[in-house]
DNA sequence: TCTCGTGTTTCTTG
DNA sequence: TCAAGAAACACGAG
């Protein structure tokens, strides 16, 4: 589920833990989400540490503690929650941080998520090396044009899912962007068409802002005039022209678009 | 019982 | 060397 806005929503779920001293860390050390990390070291350093702040960037999150950094990626099914008291976790709660009167949970049934750990207070490489935020001025038409030129043969849908260039865009956001731009998902974009690239950049930013406002702030249902509520199953109709929507796998992901509008 | 999926990494092919 | 596509990961929902 988690894309840009959902990640921002889940990041804030751990806010009750900010300023709290972690007394106990419970984890499933063999779980796939710990691949590449050292769970015993994580447990040792976080016990006694205070959670200072949290940040989200694209689909990545970072939690800065007084002794170390914790990086979280939610994969397909990850979610974060906080609860008062110390309720026990279920078999999919792979990381639990307990303070005096509450607990923070990271749950992930499919284990596609990932936990990173940096045993120092300096900024970790995996957080310093982030691509420009799509809403920042560094996401320029020039950089976008260069990137599209490099991937000139890939379907536009597959290109929009590349996190190295479009941090936070996932399957539904990519479909929404292409639908609002009225561009077909299966065709590559000619890098010479500057007007179209400028429009694509504008709509990418618009969808990011809309998603953060509607989903990121309160997990509200996106309105009926977006493609979003219509794209989930066969038989949907385009909220713009009322023609039937089409669904097909493009770039390995289920893609929904309006053949009448997007050509 | 079978298929599918709001993601990423690794392998294979061209 | 690089880009593009497929497979693999693991589980719950329909």
PDB file of C-alpha atoms (C1' of nucleotides) in Angstrom:
ATOM      1  CA  UNK A   1       0.000   0.000   0.000  1.00  0.00           C
ATOM      2  CA  UNK A   2       2.540   2.591   1.010  1.00  0.00           C
ATOM      3  CA  UNK A   3       3.437   5.342  -1.442  1.00  0.00           C
ATOM      4  CA  UNK A   4       4.511   8.919  -0.731  1.00  0.00           C
ATOM      5  CA  UNK A   5       1.381  10.009   1.144  1.00  0.00           C
ATOM      6  CA  UNK A   6       0.808   6.741   3.003  1.00  0.00           C
ATOM      7  CA  UNK A   7       4.425   6.783   4.178  1.00  0.00           C
ATOM      8  CA  UNK A   8       3.930  10.306   5.535  1.00  0.00           C
ATOM      9  CA  UNK A   9       0.770   9.118   7.288  1.00  0.00           C
ATOM     10  CA  UNK A  10       2.536   6.154   8.905  1.00  0.00           C
ATOM     11  CA  UNK A  11       5.556   8.266   9.894  1.00  0.00           C
ATOM     12  CA  UNK A  12       3.285  10.417  12.033  1.00  0.00           C
ATOM     13  CA  UNK A  13       1.813   7.348  13.743  1.00  0.00           C
ATOM     14  CA  UNK A  14       5.042   7.094  15.745  1.00  0.00           C
ATOM     15  CA  UNK A  15       4.836  10.740  16.931  1.00  0.00           C
ATOM     16  CA  UNK A  16       3.649   9.702  20.423  1.00  0.00           C
ATOM     17  CA  UNK A  17       7.116   8.189  20.938  1.00  0.00           C
ATOM     18  CA  UNK A  18       9.038  11.418  20.240  1.00  0.00           C
ATOM     19  CA  UNK A  19      10.903  12.597  23.327  1.00  0.00           C
ATOM     20  CA  UNK A  20      10.413   9.210  25.019  1.00  0.00           C
ATOM     21  CA  UNK A  21      13.228   7.050  26.347  1.00  0.00           C
ATOM     22  CA  UNK A  22      13.010   3.516  24.922  1.00  0.00           C
ATOM     23  CA  UNK A  23      13.263   0.974  27.712  1.00  0.00           C
ATOM     24  CA  UNK A  24      12.812  -2.255  25.798  1.00  0.00           C
ATOM     25  CA  UNK A  25      13.189  -3.392  22.176  1.00  0.00           C
ATOM     26  CA  UNK A  26      11.445  -6.559  20.995  1.00  0.00           C
ATOM     27  CA  UNK A  27      12.168  -7.982  17.562  1.00  0.00           C
ATOM     28  CA  UNK A  28      12.105 -11.039  15.331  1.00  0.00           C
ATOM     29  CA  UNK A  29      15.810 -11.173  14.435  1.00  0.00           C
ATOM     30  CA  UNK A  30      15.386 -13.723  11.644  1.00  0.00           C
ATOM     31  CA  UNK A  31      12.685 -11.801   9.788  1.00  0.00           C
ATOM     32  CA  UNK A  32      13.542 -10.859   6.220  1.00  0.00           C
ATOM     33  CA  UNK A  33      13.035  -7.158   6.913  1.00  0.00           C
ATOM     34  CA  UNK A  34      16.259  -7.183   8.951  1.00  0.00           C
ATOM     35  CA  UNK A  35      18.353  -8.344   5.968  1.00  0.00           C
ATOM     36  CA  UNK A  36      21.663  -6.493   5.912  1.00  0.00           C
ATOM     37  CA  UNK A  37      21.350  -5.208   9.478  1.00  0.00           C
ATOM     38  CA  UNK A  38      22.569  -6.428  12.823  1.00  0.00           C
ATOM     39  CA  UNK A  39      19.463  -6.962  15.016  1.00  0.00           C
ATOM     40  CA  UNK A  40      21.354  -7.571  18.314  1.00  0.00           C
ATOM     41  CA  UNK A  41      23.329  -4.316  17.843  1.00  0.00           C
ATOM     42  CA  UNK A  42      20.108  -2.481  17.029  1.00  0.00           C
ATOM     43  CA  UNK A  43      18.464  -3.826  20.150  1.00  0.00           C
ATOM     44  CA  UNK A  44      21.439  -2.977  22.361  1.00  0.00           C
ATOM     45  CA  UNK A  45      21.871   0.598  21.112  1.00  0.00           C
ATOM     46  CA  UNK A  46      18.206   1.566  21.058  1.00  0.00           C
ATOM     47  CA  UNK A  47      17.483   0.358  24.575  1.00  0.00           C
ATOM     48  CA  UNK A  48      18.019   3.444  26.688  1.00  0.00           C
ATOM     49  CA  UNK A  49      17.973   5.812  23.704  1.00  0.00           C
ATOM     50  CA  UNK A  50      15.499   8.656  23.228  1.00  0.00           C
ATOM     51  CA  UNK A  51      13.558   9.129  19.979  1.00  0.00           C
ATOM     52  CA  UNK A  52      14.355  12.657  18.855  1.00  0.00           C
ATOM     53  CA  UNK A  53      12.665  13.153  15.464  1.00  0.00           C
ATOM     54  CA  UNK A  54      11.295  11.412  12.386  1.00  0.00           C
ATOM     55  CA  UNK A  55      11.507  12.219   8.695  1.00  0.00           C
ATOM     56  CA  UNK A  56       9.959  10.867   5.493  1.00  0.00           C
ATOM     57  CA  UNK A  57      11.384  11.094   2.003  1.00  0.00           C
ATOM     58  CA  UNK A  58       9.587   9.335  -0.829  1.00  0.00           C
ATOM     59  CA  UNK A  59       8.903   5.824   0.459  1.00  0.00           C
ATOM     60  CA  UNK A  60      11.741   5.971   2.998  1.00  0.00           C
ATOM     61  CA  UNK A  61      11.523   6.980   6.635  1.00  0.00           C
ATOM     62  CA  UNK A  62      14.245   7.820   9.138  1.00  0.00           C
ATOM     63  CA  UNK A  63      13.923   7.918  12.917  1.00  0.00           C
ATOM     64  CA  UNK A  64      16.727   9.723  14.723  1.00  0.00           C
ATOM     65  CA  UNK A  65      17.507   8.523  18.234  1.00  0.00           C
ATOM     66  CA  UNK A  66      19.958   9.939  20.780  1.00  0.00           C
ATOM     67  CA  UNK A  67      22.358   7.073  19.976  1.00  0.00           C
ATOM     68  CA  UNK A  68      21.618   5.926  16.413  1.00  0.00           C
ATOM     69  CA  UNK A  69      19.427   6.129  13.307  1.00  0.00           C
ATOM     70  CA  UNK A  70      16.683   3.717  12.303  1.00  0.00           C
ATOM     71  CA  UNK A  71      15.576   3.586   8.653  1.00  0.00           C
ATOM     72  CA  UNK A  72      12.244   2.009   7.711  1.00  0.00           C
ATOM     73  CA  UNK A  73      10.745   1.022   4.360  1.00  0.00           C
ATOM     74  CA  UNK A  74       7.222  -0.344   4.424  1.00  0.00           C
ATOM     75  CA  UNK A  75       7.405  -2.527   1.305  1.00  0.00           C
ATOM     76  CA  UNK A  76       3.929  -3.602   0.196  1.00  0.00           C
ATOM     77  CA  UNK A  77       2.235  -4.313   3.504  1.00  0.00           C
ATOM     78  CA  UNK A  78       4.200  -2.557   6.228  1.00  0.00           C
ATOM     79  CA  UNK A  79       2.500  -0.296   8.730  1.00  0.00           C
ATOM     80  CA  UNK A  80       3.402   1.650  11.851  1.00  0.00           C
ATOM     81  CA  UNK A  81       1.246   2.244  14.892  1.00  0.00           C
ATOM     82  CA  UNK A  82       1.559   3.426  18.462  1.00  0.00           C
ATOM     83  CA  UNK A  83      -0.431   2.114  21.409  1.00  0.00           C
ATOM     84  CA  UNK A  84      -0.606   3.147  25.012  1.00  0.00           C
ATOM     85  CA  UNK A  85       0.562   0.565  27.525  1.00  0.00           C
ATOM     86  CA  UNK A  86       2.422  -2.593  26.570  1.00  0.00           C
ATOM     87  CA  UNK A  87       0.070  -4.836  24.580  1.00  0.00           C
ATOM     88  CA  UNK A  88       1.820  -7.878  23.093  1.00  0.00           C
ATOM     89  CA  UNK A  89       2.458  -7.889  19.357  1.00  0.00           C
ATOM     90  CA  UNK A  90       1.177 -10.457  16.886  1.00  0.00           C
ATOM     91  CA  UNK A  91       3.372 -12.684  14.727  1.00  0.00           C
ATOM     92  CA  UNK A  92       3.766  -9.953  12.089  1.00  0.00           C
ATOM     93  CA  UNK A  93       4.920  -7.253  14.528  1.00  0.00           C
ATOM     94  CA  UNK A  94       8.632  -7.609  13.812  1.00  0.00           C
ATOM     95  CA  UNK A  95       9.877  -4.605  15.779  1.00  0.00           C
ATOM     96  CA  UNK A  96       8.371  -3.160  18.966  1.00  0.00           C
ATOM     97  CA  UNK A  97       9.829  -0.248  20.929  1.00  0.00           C
ATOM     98  CA  UNK A  98       8.502   0.190  24.464  1.00  0.00           C
ATOM     99  CA  UNK A  99       8.757   3.254  26.664  1.00  0.00           C
ATOM    100  CA  UNK A 100       7.369   3.689  30.151  1.00  0.00           C
ATOM    101  CA  UNK A 101       3.726   4.050  29.175  1.00  0.00           C
ATOM    102  CA  UNK A 102       3.464   3.156  25.470  1.00  0.00           C
ATOM    103  CA  UNK A 103       4.697   1.092  22.521  1.00  0.00           C
ATOM    104  CA  UNK A 104       5.615   1.609  18.867  1.00  0.00           C
ATOM    105  CA  UNK A 105       4.978  -1.235  16.397  1.00  0.00           C
ATOM    106  CA  UNK A 106       6.298  -2.066  12.917  1.00  0.00           C
ATOM    107  CA  UNK A 107       4.084  -4.707  11.348  1.00  0.00           C
ATOM    108  CA  UNK A 108       4.699  -6.305   7.944  1.00  0.00           C
ATOM    109  CA  UNK A 109       2.980  -9.599   6.970  1.00  0.00           C
ATOM    110  CA  UNK A 110       4.659  -9.979   3.569  1.00  0.00           C
ATOM    111  CA  UNK A 111       8.139  -8.974   4.755  1.00  0.00           C
ATOM    112  CA  UNK A 112       8.877  -6.859   1.690  1.00  0.00           C
ATOM    113  CA  UNK A 113       9.685  -3.954   4.004  1.00  0.00           C
ATOM    114  CA  UNK A 114      13.151  -3.200   5.277  1.00  0.00           C
ATOM    115  CA  UNK A 115      14.799  -2.002   8.453  1.00  0.00           C
ATOM    116  CA  UNK A 116      18.117  -0.185   8.335  1.00  0.00           C
ATOM    117  CA  UNK A 117      20.249   0.722  11.289  1.00  0.00           C
ATOM    118  CA  UNK A 118      23.105   3.191  11.670  1.00  0.00           C
ATOM    119  CA  UNK A 119      24.947   2.822  15.008  1.00  0.00           C
ATOM    120  CA  UNK A 120      26.024   6.454  15.255  1.00  0.00           C
ATOM    121  CA  UNK A 121      24.565   9.944  15.613  1.00  0.00           C
ATOM    122  CA  UNK A 122      26.097  11.090  12.309  1.00  0.00           C
ATOM    123  CA  UNK A 123      23.832  11.113   9.257  1.00  0.00           C
ATOM    124  CA  UNK A 124      23.838   7.664   7.579  1.00  0.00           C
ATOM    125  CA  UNK A 125      24.822   7.286   3.943  1.00  0.00           C
ATOM    126  CA  UNK A 126      21.430   5.814   3.058  1.00  0.00           C
ATOM    127  CA  UNK A 127      19.754   8.994   4.263  1.00  0.00           C
ATOM    128  CA  UNK A 128      22.281  11.488   2.884  1.00  0.00           C
ATOM    129  CA  UNK A 129      22.179  10.023  -0.642  1.00  0.00           C
ATOM    130  CA  UNK A 130      18.538  10.721  -1.397  1.00  0.00           C
ATOM    131  CA  UNK A 131      17.348  11.928  -4.821  1.00  0.00           C
ATOM    132  CA  UNK A 132      15.720  15.401  -4.913  1.00  0.00           C
ATOM    133  CA  UNK A 133      12.241  15.624  -3.414  1.00  0.00           C
ATOM    134  CA  UNK A 134       9.646  15.952  -6.179  1.00  0.00           C
ATOM    135  CA  UNK A 135       8.237  19.080  -4.543  1.00  0.00           C
ATOM    136  CA  UNK A 136      11.636  20.771  -4.195  1.00  0.00           C
ATOM    137  CA  UNK A 137      13.068  23.279  -6.708  1.00  0.00           C
ATOM    138  CA  UNK A 138      15.848  20.754  -7.478  1.00  0.00           C
ATOM    139  CA  UNK A 139      13.356  18.604  -9.390  1.00  0.00           C
ATOM    140  CA  UNK A 140      13.896  20.576 -12.596  1.00  0.00           C
ATOM    141  CA  UNK A 141      12.665  20.205 -16.176  1.00  0.00           C
ATOM    142  CA  UNK A 142      16.293  19.866 -17.287  1.00  0.00           C
ATOM    143  CA  UNK A 143      16.960  16.907 -14.987  1.00  0.00           C
ATOM    144  CA  UNK A 144      13.641  15.306 -15.912  1.00  0.00           C
ATOM    145  CA  UNK A 145      14.384  15.683 -19.630  1.00  0.00           C
ATOM    146  CA  UNK A 146      17.827  14.112 -19.226  1.00  0.00           C
ATOM    147  CA  UNK A 147      16.366  11.165 -17.334  1.00  0.00           C
ATOM    148  CA  UNK A 148      13.573  10.535 -19.849  1.00  0.00           C
ATOM    149  CA  UNK A 149      16.111  10.690 -22.661  1.00  0.00           C
ATOM    150  CA  UNK A 150      18.148   7.953 -21.000  1.00  0.00           C
ATOM    151  CA  UNK A 151      15.089   5.717 -20.689  1.00  0.00           C
ATOM    152  CA  UNK A 152      13.733   6.574 -24.095  1.00  0.00           C
ATOM    153  CA  UNK A 153      12.500   3.049 -24.887  1.00  0.00           C
ATOM    154  CA  UNK A 154      10.766   2.173 -21.609  1.00  0.00           C
ATOM    155  CA  UNK A 155       7.003   2.595 -21.185  1.00  0.00           C
ATOM    156  CA  UNK A 156       6.301   5.850 -19.379  1.00  0.00           C
ATOM    157  CA  UNK A 157       4.467   3.964 -16.627  1.00  0.00           C
ATOM    158  CA  UNK A 158       7.563   1.877 -15.820  1.00  0.00           C
ATOM    159  CA  UNK A 159       9.748   5.003 -15.859  1.00  0.00           C
ATOM    160  CA  UNK A 160       7.579   6.839 -13.330  1.00  0.00           C
ATOM    161  CA  UNK A 161       8.072   3.981 -10.846  1.00  0.00           C
ATOM    162  CA  UNK A 162      11.872   4.452 -10.745  1.00  0.00           C
ATOM    163  CA  UNK A 163      12.602   5.631  -7.202  1.00  0.00           C
ATOM    164  CA  UNK A 164      16.050   6.977  -8.157  1.00  0.00           C
ATOM    165  CA  UNK A 165      14.279   9.743 -10.072  1.00  0.00           C
ATOM    166  CA  UNK A 166      10.720   9.799  -8.696  1.00  0.00           C
ATOM    167  CA  UNK A 167      10.972   9.093  -4.952  1.00  0.00           C
ATOM    168  CA  UNK A 168       7.590   8.203  -3.508  1.00  0.00           C
ATOM    169  CA  UNK A 169       5.680   7.519  -6.719  1.00  0.00           C
ATOM    170  CA  UNK A 170       4.030   4.093  -6.637  1.00  0.00           C
ATOM    171  CA  UNK A 171       1.511   2.292  -8.758  1.00  0.00           C
ATOM    172  CA  UNK A 172      -1.604   4.329  -8.089  1.00  0.00           C
ATOM    173  CA  UNK A 173       0.203   7.687  -8.230  1.00  0.00           C
ATOM    174  CA  UNK A 174       1.820   6.789 -11.569  1.00  0.00           C
ATOM    175  CA  UNK A 175      -1.589   5.906 -13.035  1.00  0.00           C
ATOM    176  CA  UNK A 176      -3.119   9.102 -11.634  1.00  0.00           C
ATOM    177  CA  UNK A 177      -0.302  11.251 -13.075  1.00  0.00           C
ATOM    178  CA  UNK A 178      -0.562   9.748 -16.561  1.00  0.00           C
ATOM    179  CA  UNK A 179      -4.354  10.007 -16.531  1.00  0.00           C
ATOM    180  CA  UNK A 180      -4.247  13.698 -15.536  1.00  0.00           C
ATOM    181  CA  UNK A 181      -1.568  14.329 -18.198  1.00  0.00           C
ATOM    182  CA  UNK A 182      -3.638  12.395 -20.772  1.00  0.00           C
ATOM    183  CA  UNK A 183      -0.573  10.356 -21.755  1.00  0.00           C
ATOM    184  CA  UNK A 184      -0.765   6.635 -22.635  1.00  0.00           C
ATOM    185  CA  UNK A 185       1.107   4.446 -20.102  1.00  0.00           C
ATOM    186  CA  UNK A 186       2.583   1.982 -22.610  1.00  0.00           C
ATOM    187  CA  UNK A 187       4.349   4.495 -24.837  1.00  0.00           C
ATOM    188  CA  UNK A 188       7.786   5.981 -24.181  1.00  0.00           C
ATOM    189  CA  UNK A 189       7.909   9.765 -24.094  1.00  0.00           C
ATOM    190  CA  UNK A 190       9.919  11.578 -26.724  1.00  0.00           C
ATOM    191  CA  UNK A 191      12.510  13.571 -24.803  1.00  0.00           C
ATOM    192  CA  UNK A 192      12.358  16.341 -27.399  1.00  0.00           C
ATOM    193  CA  UNK A 193       8.806  17.321 -26.559  1.00  0.00           C
ATOM    194  CA  UNK A 194       9.528  20.039 -23.996  1.00  0.00           C
ATOM    195  CA  UNK A 195       5.945  21.217 -23.572  1.00  0.00           C
ATOM    196  CA  UNK A 196       4.819  17.688 -22.629  1.00  0.00           C
ATOM    197  CA  UNK A 197       7.721  17.250 -20.213  1.00  0.00           C
ATOM    198  CA  UNK A 198       6.886  20.563 -18.542  1.00  0.00           C
ATOM    199  CA  UNK A 199       3.287  19.443 -18.187  1.00  0.00           C
ATOM    200  CA  UNK A 200       4.383  16.062 -16.803  1.00  0.00           C
ATOM    201  CA  UNK A 201       6.519  17.790 -14.180  1.00  0.00           C
ATOM    202  CA  UNK A 202       3.662  20.090 -13.196  1.00  0.00           C
ATOM    203  CA  UNK A 203       1.194  17.184 -12.824  1.00  0.00           C
ATOM    204  CA  UNK A 204       3.694  15.033 -10.872  1.00  0.00           C
ATOM    205  CA  UNK A 205       3.959  17.858  -8.330  1.00  0.00           C
ATOM    206  CA  UNK A 206       0.196  18.396  -8.312  1.00  0.00           C
ATOM    207  CA  UNK A 207      -0.505  14.698  -7.592  1.00  0.00           C
ATOM    208  CA  UNK A 208       2.143  14.669  -4.822  1.00  0.00           C
ATOM    209  CA  UNK A 209       0.549  17.703  -3.163  1.00  0.00           C
ATOM    210  CA  UNK A 210      -2.992  16.305  -3.560  1.00  0.00           C
ATOM    211  CA  UNK A 211      -1.989  12.912  -2.164  1.00  0.00           C
ATOM    212  CA  UNK A 212      -0.231  14.446   0.846  1.00  0.00           C
ATOM    213  CA  UNK A 213      -3.218  16.701   1.551  1.00  0.00           C
ATOM    214  CA  UNK A 214      -5.912  14.019   1.258  1.00  0.00           C
ATOM    215  CA  UNK A 215      -4.224  10.715   2.171  1.00  0.00           C
ATOM    216  CA  UNK A 216      -1.106  11.830   4.050  1.00  0.00           C
ATOM    217  CA  UNK A 217      -2.922  14.140   6.438  1.00  0.00           C
ATOM    218  CA  UNK A 218      -5.878  12.000   7.464  1.00  0.00           C
ATOM    219  CA  UNK A 219      -6.067   8.803   5.337  1.00  0.00           C
ATOM    220  CA  UNK A 220      -9.192  10.234   3.674  1.00  0.00           C
ATOM    221  CA  UNK A 221     -10.679   8.608   0.579  1.00  0.00           C
ATOM    222  CA  UNK A 222      -9.571  10.381  -2.603  1.00  0.00           C
ATOM    223  CA  UNK A 223     -12.509  12.201  -4.275  1.00  0.00           C
ATOM    224  CA  UNK A 224     -14.537  10.649  -7.105  1.00  0.00           C
ATOM    225  CA  UNK A 225     -13.138  13.027  -9.733  1.00  0.00           C
ATOM    226  CA  UNK A 226      -9.682  11.403  -9.389  1.00  0.00           C
ATOM    227  CA  UNK A 227      -8.858   8.213 -11.297  1.00  0.00           C
ATOM    228  CA  UNK A 228      -7.921   6.596  -7.966  1.00  0.00           C
ATOM    229  CA  UNK A 229     -11.371   5.320  -6.794  1.00  0.00           C
ATOM    230  CA  UNK A 230     -12.148   3.877 -10.250  1.00  0.00           C
ATOM    231  CA  UNK A 231      -8.951   1.948 -10.995  1.00  0.00           C
ATOM    232  CA  UNK A 232      -9.224  -1.069  -8.703  1.00  0.00           C
ATOM    233  CA  UNK A 233     -11.239  -3.545 -10.652  1.00  0.00           C
ATOM    234  CA  UNK A 234     -12.391  -4.313 -14.141  1.00  0.00           C
ATOM    235  CA  UNK A 235     -15.466  -2.484 -15.355  1.00  0.00           C
ATOM    236  CA  UNK A 236     -14.597   1.004 -14.099  1.00  0.00           C
ATOM    237  CA  UNK A 237     -15.412   4.110 -16.122  1.00  0.00           C
ATOM    238  CA  UNK A 238     -13.323   7.231 -16.643  1.00  0.00           C
ATOM    239  CA  UNK A 239     -14.472  10.025 -14.304  1.00  0.00           C
ATOM    240  CA  UNK A 240     -13.608  12.543 -17.036  1.00  0.00           C
ATOM    241  CA  UNK A 241     -15.221  11.148 -20.214  1.00  0.00           C
ATOM    242  CA  UNK A 242     -17.318   8.224 -18.830  1.00  0.00           C
ATOM    243  CA  UNK A 243     -15.742   5.776 -21.312  1.00  0.00           C
ATOM    244  CA  UNK A 244     -14.644   2.321 -20.031  1.00  0.00           C
ATOM    245  CA  UNK A 245     -11.229   2.142 -18.366  1.00  0.00           C
ATOM    246  CA  UNK A 246      -8.684  -0.464 -19.445  1.00  0.00           C
ATOM    247  CA  UNK A 247      -6.479  -2.598 -17.180  1.00  0.00           C
ATOM    248  CA  UNK A 248      -3.309  -4.390 -18.198  1.00  0.00           C
ATOM    249  CA  UNK A 249       0.116  -5.239 -16.834  1.00  0.00           C
ATOM    250  CA  UNK A 250       2.692  -2.645 -17.930  1.00  0.00           C
ATOM    251  CA  UNK A 251       6.229  -2.555 -16.541  1.00  0.00           C
ATOM    252  CA  UNK A 252       5.263  -5.566 -14.435  1.00  0.00           C
ATOM    253  CA  UNK A 253       2.504  -3.691 -12.589  1.00  0.00           C
ATOM    254  CA  UNK A 254      -1.256  -3.586 -13.005  1.00  0.00           C
ATOM    255  CA  UNK A 255      -1.976  -0.391 -14.884  1.00  0.00           C
ATOM    256  CA  UNK A 256      -5.320   1.319 -15.375  1.00  0.00           C
ATOM    257  CA  UNK A 257      -5.940   4.028 -17.945  1.00  0.00           C
ATOM    258  CA  UNK A 258      -8.601   5.568 -20.161  1.00  0.00           C
ATOM    259  CA  UNK A 259      -7.949   4.667 -23.822  1.00  0.00           C
ATOM    260  CA  UNK A 260     -10.290   7.482 -24.922  1.00  0.00           C
ATOM    261  CA  UNK A 261      -8.510  10.264 -22.975  1.00  0.00           C
ATOM    262  CA  UNK A 262      -4.930   8.958 -22.957  1.00  0.00           C
ATOM    263  CA  UNK A 263      -3.686   8.749 -26.543  1.00  0.00           C
TER     264      UNK A 263
ATOM    265  C1'  DT B   1      -7.670 -24.286  -4.491  1.00  0.00           C
ATOM    266  C1'  DC B   2      -6.143 -20.594  -7.210  1.00  0.00           C
ATOM    267  C1'  DT B   3      -4.912 -15.891  -8.474  1.00  0.00           C
ATOM    268  C1'  DC B   4      -3.506 -11.439  -7.481  1.00  0.00           C
ATOM    269  C1'  DG B   5      -1.030  -7.498  -5.427  1.00  0.00           C
ATOM    270  C1'  DT B   6      -0.264   0.721  -3.911  1.00  0.00           C
ATOM    271  C1'  DG B   7       7.504  -2.802  -3.852  1.00  0.00           C
ATOM    272  C1'  DT B   8      12.427  -3.753  -4.434  1.00  0.00           C
ATOM    273  C1'  DT B   9      16.322  -6.535  -5.702  1.00  0.00           C
ATOM    274  C1'  DT B  10      18.641  -9.652  -8.547  1.00  0.00           C
ATOM    275  C1'  DC B  11      19.177 -12.184 -12.565  1.00  0.00           C
ATOM    276  C1'  DT B  12      18.829 -12.659 -17.599  1.00  0.00           C
ATOM    277  C1'  DT B  13      18.646 -10.981 -22.114  1.00  0.00           C
ATOM    278  C1'  DG B  14      19.640  -7.907 -25.788  1.00  0.00           C
TER     279       DG B  14
ATOM    280  C1'  DT C   1      28.316  -1.116 -20.048  1.00  0.00           C
ATOM    281  C1'  DC C   2      23.654  -0.104 -19.914  1.00  0.00           C
ATOM    282  C1'  DA C   3      18.658  -0.607 -20.355  1.00  0.00           C
ATOM    283  C1'  DA C   4      14.496  -3.446 -20.092  1.00  0.00           C
ATOM    284  C1'  DG C   5      11.890  -7.371 -18.581  1.00  0.00           C
ATOM    285  C1'  DA C   6      11.083 -11.360 -15.630  1.00  0.00           C
ATOM    286  C1'  DA C   7      11.485 -13.827 -11.452  1.00  0.00           C
ATOM    287  C1'  DA C   8      11.749 -14.086  -6.627  1.00  0.00           C
ATOM    288  C1'  DC C   9      10.539 -12.796  -2.074  1.00  0.00           C
ATOM    289  C1'  DA C  10       5.874 -14.158   1.523  1.00  0.00           C
ATOM    290  C1'  DC C  11       1.306 -13.719   2.954  1.00  0.00           C
ATOM    291  C1'  DG C  12      -3.636 -12.551   3.132  1.00  0.00           C
ATOM    292  C1'  DA C  13      -7.802 -11.474   0.623  1.00  0.00           C
ATOM    293  C1'  DG C  14     -11.208 -12.584  -2.629  1.00  0.00           C
TER     294       DG C  14
END
